[in-house]
Short mmCIF file of C-alpha atoms and ligand atoms in Angstrom, two decimals:
data_model
loop_
_atom_site.label_atom_id
_atom_site.label_comp_id
_atom_site.label_asym_id
_atom_site.label_seq_id
_atom_site.Cartn_x
_atom_site.Cartn_y
_atom_site.Cartn_z
CA MET Q 343 0.00 0.00 0.00
CA SER Q 344 2.94 2.29 0.49
CA LYS Q 345 3.23 5.24 -1.87
CA GLU Q 346 6.37 5.56 -3.94
CA LYS Q 347 6.66 9.29 -3.44
CA LEU Q 348 6.24 10.35 0.16
CA ASN Q 349 5.25 13.73 1.53
CA ILE Q 350 7.59 14.39 4.42
CA LEU Q 351 7.45 17.09 7.08
CA PHE Q 352 10.86 17.54 8.73
CA ALA Q 353 10.99 19.64 11.90
CA ALA Q 354 14.19 20.66 13.66
CA ALA Q 355 15.28 23.37 16.09
CA GLU Q 356 18.44 24.12 14.10
CA VAL Q 357 19.36 23.75 10.45
CA VAL Q 358 22.61 24.54 8.61
CA PRO Q 359 23.32 27.17 7.32
CA PHE Q 360 20.65 29.16 9.18
CA ALA Q 361 21.37 28.29 12.82
CA LYS Q 362 23.68 25.77 14.44
CA THR Q 363 24.92 24.78 17.85
CA GLY Q 364 25.87 21.18 17.00
CA GLY Q 365 25.53 18.20 14.69
CA LEU Q 366 21.70 18.28 14.65
CA ALA Q 367 21.96 21.32 12.37
CA ASP Q 368 24.34 19.50 9.99
CA VAL Q 369 21.90 16.61 9.75
CA ALA Q 370 18.83 18.80 9.30
CA GLY Q 371 20.58 20.75 6.55
CA ALA Q 372 21.68 17.67 4.63
CA LEU Q 373 19.27 14.77 5.12
CA PRO Q 374 16.22 16.55 3.63
CA LYS Q 375 18.22 17.30 0.47
CA ALA Q 376 19.20 13.64 0.16
CA LEU Q 377 15.57 12.57 0.66
CA LYS Q 378 14.47 14.99 -2.02
CA LYS Q 379 17.09 13.59 -4.40
CA LEU Q 380 15.56 10.16 -3.91
CA GLY Q 381 12.36 11.61 -5.38
CA HIS Q 382 10.38 12.45 -2.25
CA ASN Q 383 8.53 15.61 -1.46
CA ILE Q 384 9.87 17.25 1.70
CA ILE Q 385 9.51 20.50 3.58
CA VAL Q 386 11.63 21.61 6.53
CA VAL Q 387 10.44 23.82 9.38
CA MET Q 388 12.55 25.65 11.99
CA PRO Q 389 12.19 28.68 14.28
CA ARG Q 390 13.22 32.11 13.00
CA TYR Q 391 15.88 33.11 15.50
CA TYR Q 392 17.12 36.63 15.98
CA SER Q 393 20.28 35.85 14.01
CA ILE Q 394 18.37 34.88 10.86
CA ASP Q 395 18.07 37.85 8.55
CA THR Q 396 14.51 38.02 7.25
CA THR Q 397 15.36 40.42 4.42
CA LYS Q 398 16.78 37.43 2.54
CA LEU Q 399 13.60 35.38 3.07
CA GLU Q 400 10.17 35.47 1.49
CA LYS Q 401 7.32 36.33 3.84
CA LEU Q 402 4.09 34.37 3.55
CA PRO Q 403 1.07 36.66 3.18
CA ALA Q 404 -1.05 35.32 6.04
CA PRO Q 405 -0.15 34.97 9.71
CA LEU Q 406 -0.30 31.60 11.43
CA GLY Q 407 -2.57 31.03 14.43
CA VAL Q 408 -1.13 28.73 17.08
CA PRO Q 409 -3.38 27.46 19.90
CA MET Q 410 -1.50 27.56 23.20
CA GLY Q 411 -4.10 26.09 25.55
CA VAL Q 412 -4.67 28.15 28.67
CA MET Q 413 -2.55 30.94 27.20
CA GLY Q 414 -4.89 31.45 24.24
CA GLU Q 415 -4.00 31.74 20.57
CA PHE Q 416 -0.69 33.27 19.44
CA TRP Q 417 -0.03 34.59 15.97
CA ALA Q 418 3.23 33.95 14.16
CA ALA Q 419 4.64 35.19 10.87
CA VAL Q 420 6.06 32.62 8.48
CA TYR Q 421 9.05 33.10 6.19
CA MET Q 422 10.28 30.81 3.48
CA SER Q 423 13.54 30.02 1.72
CA LYS Q 424 15.28 27.02 0.23
CA LEU Q 425 18.08 24.84 1.54
CA PRO Q 426 21.15 26.05 -0.37
CA GLY Q 427 21.87 24.17 -3.57
CA SER Q 428 18.48 22.50 -3.59
CA ASP Q 429 14.78 22.83 -4.19
CA VAL Q 430 13.86 21.91 -0.64
CA LYS Q 431 11.63 24.55 0.90
CA ILE Q 432 12.37 25.60 4.44
CA TYR Q 433 9.85 27.55 6.52
CA PHE Q 434 10.70 29.74 9.48
CA ILE Q 435 8.26 30.27 12.32
CA ASP Q 436 8.71 33.86 13.40
CA TYR Q 437 7.52 34.83 16.85
CA GLU Q 438 9.59 37.59 18.35
CA HIS Q 439 8.65 36.97 21.97
CA TYR Q 440 9.98 33.39 21.88
CA PHE Q 441 12.69 33.36 19.25
CA GLY Q 442 13.93 36.93 18.91
CA ARG Q 443 16.81 36.16 21.27
CA ARG Q 444 20.52 35.80 20.80
CA GLY Q 445 20.83 32.22 22.03
CA LEU Q 446 18.90 29.31 20.61
CA TYR Q 447 18.19 27.60 23.92
CA GLU Q 448 19.99 29.51 26.63
CA HIS Q 449 21.49 32.72 27.89
CA GLU Q 450 24.56 33.32 30.02
CA GLU Q 451 22.88 32.07 33.19
CA GLY Q 452 21.56 28.83 31.69
CA SER Q 453 18.53 27.54 29.80
CA TYR Q 454 15.69 29.92 29.01
CA GLU Q 455 12.99 29.46 31.63
CA ASP Q 456 10.26 29.22 29.00
CA ASN Q 457 11.84 26.57 26.77
CA ASP Q 458 8.79 24.37 27.37
CA ASN Q 459 6.38 26.93 25.95
CA ARG Q 460 8.80 27.96 23.20
CA PHE Q 461 9.05 24.49 21.79
CA VAL Q 462 5.43 23.47 22.33
CA PHE Q 463 4.65 26.61 20.39
CA PHE Q 464 7.10 25.69 17.63
CA SER Q 465 5.80 22.10 17.45
CA LYS Q 466 2.19 23.19 17.20
CA ALA Q 467 3.07 25.90 14.69
CA THR Q 468 4.75 23.26 12.54
CA LEU Q 469 1.56 21.22 12.39
CA GLN Q 470 -0.61 24.29 11.83
CA LEU Q 471 1.68 25.33 8.99
CA CYS Q 472 0.91 22.09 7.14
CA ASN Q 473 -2.76 22.99 7.29
CA MET Q 474 -2.09 26.48 6.06
CA LEU Q 475 0.01 25.18 3.14
CA HIS Q 476 -2.44 22.34 2.40
CA PHE Q 477 0.53 20.03 2.77
CA THR Q 478 -0.58 16.55 3.80
CA PRO Q 479 2.39 14.67 5.19
CA ASP Q 480 2.66 10.90 5.02
CA ILE Q 481 5.60 11.16 7.39
CA ILE Q 482 6.24 13.62 10.19
CA HIS Q 483 9.89 13.51 11.17
CA ALA Q 484 10.73 15.15 14.52
CA ASN Q 485 14.22 15.58 15.97
CA ASP Q 486 15.31 15.62 19.62
CA TRP Q 487 13.30 16.94 22.56
CA HIS Q 488 12.49 20.29 20.95
CA THR Q 489 10.03 18.72 18.53
CA ALA Q 490 9.38 15.45 20.40
CA THR Q 491 5.83 16.44 21.28
CA ILE Q 492 4.86 16.41 17.59
CA PRO Q 493 4.22 12.63 17.40
CA LEU Q 494 1.90 12.95 20.41
CA LEU Q 495 0.21 16.13 19.17
CA SER Q 496 -0.39 14.64 15.73
CA LYS Q 497 -2.19 11.70 17.31
CA THR Q 498 -4.24 13.67 19.85
CA ARG Q 499 -4.85 17.41 19.70
CA PHE Q 500 -4.28 17.52 15.91
CA VAL Q 501 -5.48 14.03 15.02
CA HIS Q 502 -8.23 15.26 12.68
CA ASP Q 503 -5.69 16.77 10.35
CA PHE Q 504 -2.98 14.12 10.62
CA ALA Q 505 -4.92 10.88 11.01
CA HIS Q 506 -3.03 9.28 8.13
CA ALA Q 507 0.45 10.53 8.95
CA ALA Q 508 3.04 8.27 10.56
CA SER Q 509 5.62 9.87 12.79
CA VAL Q 510 9.32 9.25 13.25
CA LEU Q 511 11.45 10.66 16.06
CA THR Q 512 15.22 10.84 15.77
CA ILE Q 513 17.21 10.99 19.00
CA HIS Q 514 20.45 12.86 18.35
CA ASN Q 515 21.33 13.04 22.01
CA LEU Q 516 19.48 11.29 24.83
CA GLN Q 517 21.08 13.47 27.47
CA HIS Q 518 18.75 16.32 26.63
CA GLN Q 519 15.14 15.24 27.14
CA GLY Q 520 13.14 18.43 27.67
CA VAL Q 521 11.99 17.93 31.25
CA PHE Q 522 9.66 20.63 32.57
CA TYR Q 523 7.18 21.58 35.24
CA LYS Q 524 3.94 19.70 34.61
CA GLY Q 525 1.95 22.91 34.16
CA VAL Q 526 2.96 22.78 30.50
CA MET Q 527 0.32 20.04 30.10
CA ASP Q 528 -2.26 22.84 29.97
CA VAL Q 529 -0.39 24.47 27.11
CA LEU Q 530 0.12 21.20 25.29
CA GLU Q 531 -3.64 20.44 25.53
CA VAL Q 532 -3.33 16.72 24.93
CA GLY Q 533 -5.30 15.76 28.03
CA TRP Q 534 -3.93 14.98 31.48
CA GLU Q 535 -4.50 11.27 30.91
CA HIS Q 536 -1.20 11.36 28.99
CA PHE Q 537 0.62 12.47 32.12
CA ASN Q 538 1.47 8.93 33.16
CA PRO Q 539 4.78 7.07 33.56
CA TYR Q 540 4.40 5.26 30.22
CA GLU Q 541 4.01 8.47 28.23
CA LEU Q 542 4.90 11.98 29.35
CA GLU Q 543 5.50 11.72 33.07
CA SER Q 544 8.93 11.37 34.69
CA MET Q 545 9.09 11.92 38.43
CA ASP Q 546 6.15 14.30 38.47
CA SER Q 547 7.54 16.37 35.59
CA VAL Q 548 6.75 16.38 31.91
CA ASN Q 549 9.40 14.70 29.74
CA PHE Q 550 8.98 15.64 26.07
CA LEU Q 551 11.39 13.04 24.72
CA LYS Q 552 9.76 10.27 26.71
CA GLY Q 553 6.36 11.17 25.23
CA GLY Q 554 7.88 11.25 21.75
CA ILE Q 555 9.38 7.80 22.16
CA ALA Q 556 6.02 6.47 23.34
CA TYR Q 557 4.04 7.99 20.46
CA ALA Q 558 6.31 7.93 17.42
CA ASP Q 559 5.64 5.05 15.03
CA ALA Q 560 9.39 4.61 14.71
CA VAL Q 561 12.32 5.94 16.70
CA THR Q 562 15.82 6.30 15.30
CA THR Q 563 19.20 7.20 16.69
CA VAL Q 564 22.24 8.27 14.71
CA SER Q 565 24.33 5.10 14.91
CA LYS Q 566 23.67 1.41 15.46
CA LYS Q 567 25.93 1.26 18.47
CA TYR Q 568 24.16 4.14 20.18
CA ALA Q 569 20.81 2.42 19.52
CA GLN Q 570 22.10 -0.47 21.63
CA GLU Q 571 23.77 1.70 24.24
CA ILE Q 572 20.70 3.77 25.09
CA GLN Q 573 18.94 0.59 26.17
CA THR Q 574 21.41 0.22 29.03
CA PRO Q 575 21.41 2.07 32.37
CA GLN Q 576 24.91 3.40 31.66
CA PHE Q 577 23.81 5.38 28.60
CA GLY Q 578 20.05 5.56 29.12
CA PHE Q 579 19.90 8.78 31.17
CA GLY Q 580 16.99 7.27 33.10
CA LEU Q 581 15.04 6.31 29.96
CA ASP Q 582 16.69 2.96 29.20
CA HIS Q 583 13.74 1.02 30.59
CA HIS Q 584 11.28 3.08 28.53
CA ILE Q 585 13.43 2.64 25.41
CA ARG Q 586 13.71 -1.11 25.92
CA ALA Q 587 9.93 -1.23 26.08
CA HIS Q 588 9.87 0.37 22.61
CA SER Q 589 12.90 -1.41 21.16
CA SER Q 590 10.89 -3.13 18.42
CA LYS Q 591 10.52 0.22 16.66
CA LEU Q 592 14.06 1.48 17.34
CA PHE Q 593 16.62 1.77 14.52
CA GLY Q 594 20.18 3.09 14.24
CA ILE Q 595 21.10 5.02 11.10
CA LEU Q 596 24.52 6.58 10.80
CA ASN Q 597 24.76 10.20 9.70
CA GLY Q 598 26.40 11.04 6.41
CA VAL Q 599 28.80 13.79 5.46
CA ASP Q 600 28.14 16.75 3.24
CA TYR Q 601 31.22 16.31 1.04
CA THR Q 602 30.52 19.55 -0.77
CA GLU Q 603 31.50 21.24 2.50
CA TRP Q 604 34.03 18.79 3.97
CA ASN Q 605 36.42 17.92 1.19
CA PRO Q 606 40.14 18.80 1.18
CA ALA Q 607 40.14 18.91 -2.61
CA THR Q 608 37.69 21.81 -2.77
CA ASP Q 609 37.76 23.39 0.71
CA SER Q 610 38.01 27.17 0.42
CA PHE Q 611 38.90 27.63 4.11
CA ILE Q 612 42.20 25.75 3.96
CA ALA Q 613 45.62 27.00 2.85
CA LYS Q 614 46.15 24.41 0.14
CA ASP Q 615 43.92 21.77 -1.38
CA TYR Q 616 44.98 18.15 -1.42
CA THR Q 617 43.68 14.85 -2.70
CA PHE Q 618 43.94 11.12 -2.19
CA ASN Q 619 46.65 10.87 -4.84
CA ASN Q 620 48.57 13.92 -3.77
CA ILE Q 621 48.46 14.74 -0.09
CA SER Q 622 51.38 17.19 -0.16
CA GLY Q 623 49.09 20.22 0.34
CA LYS Q 624 48.34 18.94 3.85
CA LEU Q 625 51.78 20.10 4.96
CA THR Q 626 51.02 23.64 3.83
CA CYS Q 627 47.79 23.42 5.83
CA LYS Q 628 49.79 22.32 8.88
CA GLN Q 629 52.16 25.26 8.56
CA ASP Q 630 49.22 27.62 8.11
CA LEU Q 631 47.51 26.22 11.20
CA GLN Q 632 50.65 26.55 13.31
CA LYS Q 633 51.03 30.12 12.15
CA GLN Q 634 47.41 30.97 12.82
CA PHE Q 635 47.63 29.54 16.35
CA HIS Q 636 51.14 30.88 17.10
CA LEU Q 637 52.59 27.41 17.55
CA PRO Q 638 56.26 26.76 16.75
CA GLN Q 639 56.54 26.24 12.99
CA ARG Q 640 57.67 22.64 12.80
CA GLU Q 641 56.53 20.34 10.06
CA ASP Q 642 57.96 17.22 11.69
CA VAL Q 643 56.07 17.45 15.01
CA ALA Q 644 52.91 15.42 15.70
CA LEU Q 645 50.01 17.89 15.70
CA ILE Q 646 46.75 16.84 17.35
CA GLY Q 647 43.45 18.74 17.09
CA PHE Q 648 40.16 18.95 18.97
CA VAL Q 649 36.99 20.71 17.82
CA GLY Q 650 33.81 20.53 19.83
CA ARG Q 651 31.61 21.69 22.62
CA PHE Q 652 33.45 21.92 25.92
CA VAL Q 653 31.06 19.66 27.82
CA GLU Q 654 31.57 16.44 29.78
CA GLN Q 655 30.07 14.39 26.92
CA LYS Q 656 33.08 15.20 24.77
CA GLY Q 657 35.56 13.91 27.33
CA ILE Q 658 37.06 17.30 28.13
CA GLY Q 659 37.45 16.20 31.75
CA LEU Q 660 39.66 13.34 30.57
CA ILE Q 661 41.69 15.67 28.37
CA ALA Q 662 42.11 18.16 31.20
CA GLY Q 663 43.44 15.38 33.44
CA VAL Q 664 46.24 14.38 31.09
CA ILE Q 665 46.96 17.52 29.11
CA HIS Q 666 50.15 18.49 30.96
CA LYS Q 667 51.56 14.98 30.76
CA LEU Q 668 50.78 14.90 27.05
CA LEU Q 669 52.37 18.29 26.48
CA ASP Q 670 55.57 17.01 28.10
CA GLN Q 671 55.92 14.86 24.97
CA ASP Q 672 57.17 16.13 21.66
CA ILE Q 673 53.71 16.99 20.33
CA GLN Q 674 51.51 20.01 19.69
CA ILE Q 675 47.83 20.23 20.58
CA VAL Q 676 45.28 22.72 19.27
CA MET Q 677 41.76 23.03 20.61
CA LEU Q 678 38.71 24.91 19.30
CA GLY Q 679 35.53 25.07 21.27
CA THR Q 680 33.27 26.78 23.70
CA GLY Q 681 31.15 25.62 26.60
CA GLU Q 682 31.58 25.06 30.30
CA LYS Q 683 33.31 27.98 31.96
CA TRP Q 684 35.69 25.87 34.06
CA ALA Q 685 37.01 24.26 30.88
CA GLU Q 686 37.42 27.55 29.05
CA ARG Q 687 39.39 28.93 32.01
CA PHE Q 688 41.40 25.75 32.53
CA PHE Q 689 42.51 25.38 28.92
CA GLY Q 690 43.10 29.14 28.76
CA GLU Q 691 45.63 28.71 31.60
CA VAL Q 692 47.27 25.79 29.81
CA ALA Q 693 47.61 27.88 26.65
CA TYR Q 694 49.24 30.65 28.68
CA HIS Q 695 51.85 28.33 30.19
CA ARG Q 696 52.65 25.85 27.43
CA GLU Q 697 54.15 26.82 24.12
CA ASN Q 698 53.10 23.60 22.37
CA PHE Q 699 49.40 24.14 23.16
CA ALA Q 700 47.03 26.56 21.45
CA LEU Q 701 43.40 27.36 22.02
CA HIS Q 702 40.59 29.29 20.40
CA ILE Q 703 37.53 29.78 22.58
CA GLY Q 704 34.53 30.40 20.38
CA TYR Q 705 32.74 29.12 17.35
CA SER Q 706 34.50 29.31 14.00
CA ASN Q 707 33.65 27.18 11.00
CA ALA Q 708 36.77 28.40 9.18
CA LEU Q 709 39.05 27.32 12.04
CA ALA Q 710 37.26 23.97 12.29
CA HIS Q 711 38.15 23.35 8.64
CA LYS Q 712 41.75 24.48 9.15
CA ILE Q 713 42.15 22.14 12.12
CA GLU Q 714 40.73 19.19 10.21
CA ALA Q 715 43.17 19.84 7.37
CA GLY Q 716 46.27 20.93 9.27
CA CYS Q 717 46.45 18.31 12.04
CA ASP Q 718 47.96 14.85 11.84
CA MET Q 719 45.52 13.39 14.35
CA PHE Q 720 42.13 14.35 15.76
CA LEU Q 721 41.16 13.74 19.37
CA MET Q 722 37.60 12.74 20.33
CA PRO Q 723 37.58 10.95 23.70
CA SER Q 724 33.81 11.22 24.22
CA LEU Q 725 32.14 9.58 27.21
CA PHE Q 726 29.22 8.94 24.89
CA GLU Q 727 28.73 9.95 21.26
CA PRO Q 728 25.45 9.29 19.43
CA CYS Q 729 27.17 9.65 16.05
CA GLY Q 730 29.86 12.30 16.02
CA LEU Q 731 30.69 14.14 12.86
CA ASN Q 732 34.19 15.47 13.37
CA GLN Q 733 35.83 12.05 13.38
CA ILE Q 734 34.18 11.38 10.00
CA TYR Q 735 35.31 14.74 8.66
CA SER Q 736 38.80 13.89 9.96
CA LEU Q 737 38.88 10.72 7.88
CA ALA Q 738 38.19 12.74 4.74
CA TYR Q 739 41.11 15.02 5.62
CA ALA Q 740 43.53 12.14 6.34
CA THR Q 741 43.68 13.30 9.95
CA LEU Q 742 43.63 10.09 11.92
CA PRO Q 743 41.05 10.04 14.72
CA ILE Q 744 41.94 9.01 18.28
CA VAL Q 745 38.60 8.12 19.80
CA ARG Q 746 36.89 6.37 22.64
CA ALA Q 747 34.96 3.29 21.45
CA THR Q 748 31.42 4.50 22.01
CA GLY Q 749 28.37 5.13 19.82
CA GLY Q 750 29.12 6.41 16.35
CA LEU Q 751 32.83 6.68 17.16
CA ASP Q 752 32.93 2.93 17.59
CA ASP Q 753 30.89 2.36 14.42
CA THR Q 754 33.05 4.55 12.19
CA ILE Q 755 36.60 4.08 13.47
CA VAL Q 756 38.48 0.84 12.95
CA ASN Q 757 41.38 0.38 15.31
CA PHE Q 758 44.92 0.26 13.96
CA ASP Q 759 46.08 -3.34 13.74
CA LYS Q 760 49.57 -3.61 12.35
CA TYR Q 761 49.50 -7.38 12.10
CA HIS Q 762 46.28 -7.66 10.14
CA HIS Q 763 46.91 -4.46 8.17
CA LYS Q 764 43.72 -2.80 9.36
CA GLY Q 765 42.59 0.49 10.73
CA ASN Q 766 41.68 4.11 10.08
CA GLY Q 767 42.40 5.43 13.56
CA PHE Q 768 43.11 4.66 17.20
CA LYS Q 769 40.51 3.56 19.74
CA PHE Q 770 40.42 3.05 23.48
CA TYR Q 771 37.66 1.48 25.53
CA ASP Q 772 37.89 2.58 29.15
CA ALA Q 773 36.77 6.11 29.89
CA THR Q 774 39.88 6.74 31.95
CA GLN Q 775 42.72 9.24 31.77
CA LYS Q 776 45.17 6.37 31.65
CA ALA Q 777 43.53 4.78 28.59
CA LEU Q 778 43.39 8.13 26.81
CA TYR Q 779 46.99 8.94 27.66
CA HIS Q 780 48.33 5.61 26.48
CA THR Q 781 46.36 5.68 23.26
CA VAL Q 782 47.61 9.13 22.35
CA LEU Q 783 51.16 8.01 23.05
CA TRP Q 784 50.57 4.93 20.90
CA ALA Q 785 49.25 7.02 18.01
CA VAL Q 786 52.12 9.47 18.32
CA ASP Q 787 54.60 6.60 18.34
CA ILE Q 788 53.16 5.26 15.08
CA TYR Q 789 53.31 8.76 13.62
CA TYR Q 790 57.02 9.10 14.40
CA ASN Q 791 58.28 5.54 14.09
CA ASP Q 792 56.06 3.70 11.63
CA LYS Q 793 55.47 6.24 8.90
CA LYS Q 794 54.52 3.55 6.42
CA SER Q 795 51.60 2.29 8.50
CA PHE Q 796 50.53 5.85 9.29
CA ARG Q 797 50.48 6.78 5.62
CA LYS Q 798 48.58 3.63 4.75
CA MET Q 799 45.93 4.41 7.34
CA GLN Q 800 45.59 7.90 5.93
CA LYS Q 801 44.81 6.37 2.56
CA VAL Q 802 42.24 4.02 4.05
CA ALA Q 803 40.71 6.97 5.90
CA MET Q 804 40.42 9.13 2.79
CA LYS Q 805 38.81 6.32 0.84
CA ALA Q 806 35.94 5.95 3.31
CA HIS Q 807 32.69 7.43 2.14
CA PHE Q 808 29.75 8.18 4.42
CA SER Q 809 27.11 9.20 1.94
CA TRP Q 810 23.88 10.92 2.82
CA GLU Q 811 22.29 9.01 -0.01
CA ASP Q 812 22.80 5.71 1.83
CA SER Q 813 21.48 7.18 5.07
CA ALA Q 814 18.46 8.66 3.28
CA LYS Q 815 17.63 5.26 1.81
CA ALA Q 816 17.76 3.75 5.30
CA TYR Q 817 15.40 6.51 6.54
CA ILE Q 818 12.97 5.69 3.73
CA ASP Q 819 12.91 2.08 4.93
CA VAL Q 820 12.13 3.32 8.43
CA TYR Q 821 9.40 5.62 7.07
CA LYS Q 822 7.84 2.62 5.33
CA PHE Q 823 8.06 0.62 8.54
CA ALA Q 824 6.34 3.49 10.40
CA LEU Q 825 3.58 3.69 7.79
CA SER Q 826 2.96 -0.05 7.84
CA LYS Q 827 2.89 -0.01 11.63
CA LYS Q 828 0.39 2.79 11.57
CA GLN Q 829 -1.85 1.03 9.07
CA GLY Q 830 -1.46 -2.36 10.74
P1 ADP S 1029 27.58 17.52 18.71
O1 ADP S 1029 26.38 17.63 17.84
O2 ADP S 1029 27.38 16.60 19.88
O3 ADP S 1029 28.12 18.84 19.13
P2 ADP S 1029 28.91 16.47 16.34
O4 ADP S 1029 30.28 15.92 16.17
O5 ADP S 1029 27.79 15.69 15.79
O6 ADP S 1029 28.74 16.81 17.87
O7 ADP S 1029 28.81 17.86 15.58
C1 ADP S 1029 29.46 18.99 15.97
C2 ADP S 1029 29.47 19.93 14.80
O8 ADP S 1029 29.66 21.25 15.29
C3 ADP S 1029 30.58 19.67 13.83
O9 ADP S 1029 30.17 20.08 12.54
C4 ADP S 1029 31.70 20.57 14.37
O10 ADP S 1029 32.65 20.92 13.41
C5 ADP S 1029 30.93 21.75 14.84
N1 ADP S 1029 31.53 22.50 15.93
C6 ADP S 1029 31.48 22.23 17.25
N2 ADP S 1029 32.11 23.18 17.97
C7 ADP S 1029 32.59 24.05 17.08
C8 ADP S 1029 33.34 25.27 17.19
N3 ADP S 1029 33.73 25.75 18.36
N4 ADP S 1029 33.64 25.94 16.05
C9 ADP S 1029 33.24 25.44 14.86
N5 ADP S 1029 32.55 24.33 14.68
C10 ADP S 1029 32.22 23.63 15.77
C1 GLC S 1030 24.15 15.11 18.63
C2 GLC S 1030 25.22 14.14 19.06
C3 GLC S 1030 26.24 13.84 17.98
C4 GLC S 1030 25.57 13.65 16.64
C5 GLC S 1030 24.68 14.84 16.32
C6 GLC S 1030 23.98 14.72 14.97
O1 GLC S 1030 24.41 16.41 18.92
O2 GLC S 1030 25.87 14.56 20.24
O3 GLC S 1030 26.98 12.70 18.32
O4 GLC S 1030 26.54 13.49 15.63
O5 GLC S 1030 23.70 14.96 17.29
O6 GLC S 1030 23.17 13.59 14.87
#
């Protein structure tokens, strides 16, 4: 019964190139294009944040009414554009009071206090927009806690308009679940009967992600390994039991890479392009990176990079614990990131005292590209990692990843094995400083003393291809599963 050409509604809180705090935006900017290329009809919806310039967007003539329960009806403006390089339409929900702020989810002191209402509003607006556009989705694809109430809303409050739609929820990061004071039930308007431990309730609060997992016809995560991990207490963030109860509709699909952006042969941010057959430009990139970061200009030294949010998830605590010992070796380390204040201060101090360490606190896409290209190795010692994108970008740039074997890092990185001639990087298993320290030393030793193996691994790394087309095909299979489940 399944249609060949699906109508897909894709909702996300951030989408490249319009707004980004992490990998969710990369996925939301790329997957819809790949789905469209497979012949499906897809629209994307996101909030219009303060930073998004409306003069470059087209404004829809009519405002959008959004019912907010006890708070009454709010009216939003809607803007439209297209995902760059494609025909995929993206709609922006514009409501100054909620989204006209500098941060996407938080200010200096922490999360915005009204994130519950902001994202219930956005989720409802997304569904209302379909009605306004006369767009009848077969599939409603929600992402993370921000839009996790959509599967529930589409089957309750909005069921008349979406009776035939199946819903899919992708969990990009289980740590963030959208847990709020239960009063938001009166804004959600789905009926208090859904405030129970099998649906929305978690310890007397509302848990958006939990409700989404209960109501979506299919749930996905961004790697197969992470799909297994989140069913265990160690990685379940309190929801492992709930996820196990829904495991028959849980799938792991690895993210792809947008190789039009992450490709050393065409990258406009890097000092010199290089290719699989001729990697010599990478040395120029290394020199450029050292210059940019005021590191001693040495082409022979092992240079290791880190790009990412400075949060516990990324293993910055582990790095902090061994950084001085590592810097006592003949290596250079460069870090780019922003996040927890203690980490920014701590690494700032390290940069002040050590000449073979450099740091840029902040967000810079250009520097992220330069680090990928200029380093010999890339460090990603995450405590957990649903997919991880930087290690995959690193492979494309022949920058060998040193990772902890978790989630997508474990699925994408094959450990160096000299005796069986295998590997595209270096992996350790225990989340300990000791394991991290030894693995970095091991990688550095191979870099200095086994150049042949190192070079071979670089070739294997550059050959790997993580295409969005393959991922999109896997999503289509999940969409069909969701539709059959709904009809069955
Ligand atoms: P997460 O989504 O958990 O942050 P991912 O590895 O999936 O981790 O994606 C992170 C994305 O954000 C990558 O594209 C990475 O290059 C980018 N990124 C993270 N921090 C920075 C930064 N400080 N400057 C530039 N890009 C960054
Ligand atoms: C999350 C995860 C990251 C993943 C990204 C995109 O932010 O932390 O591992 O790559 O989402 O799916």
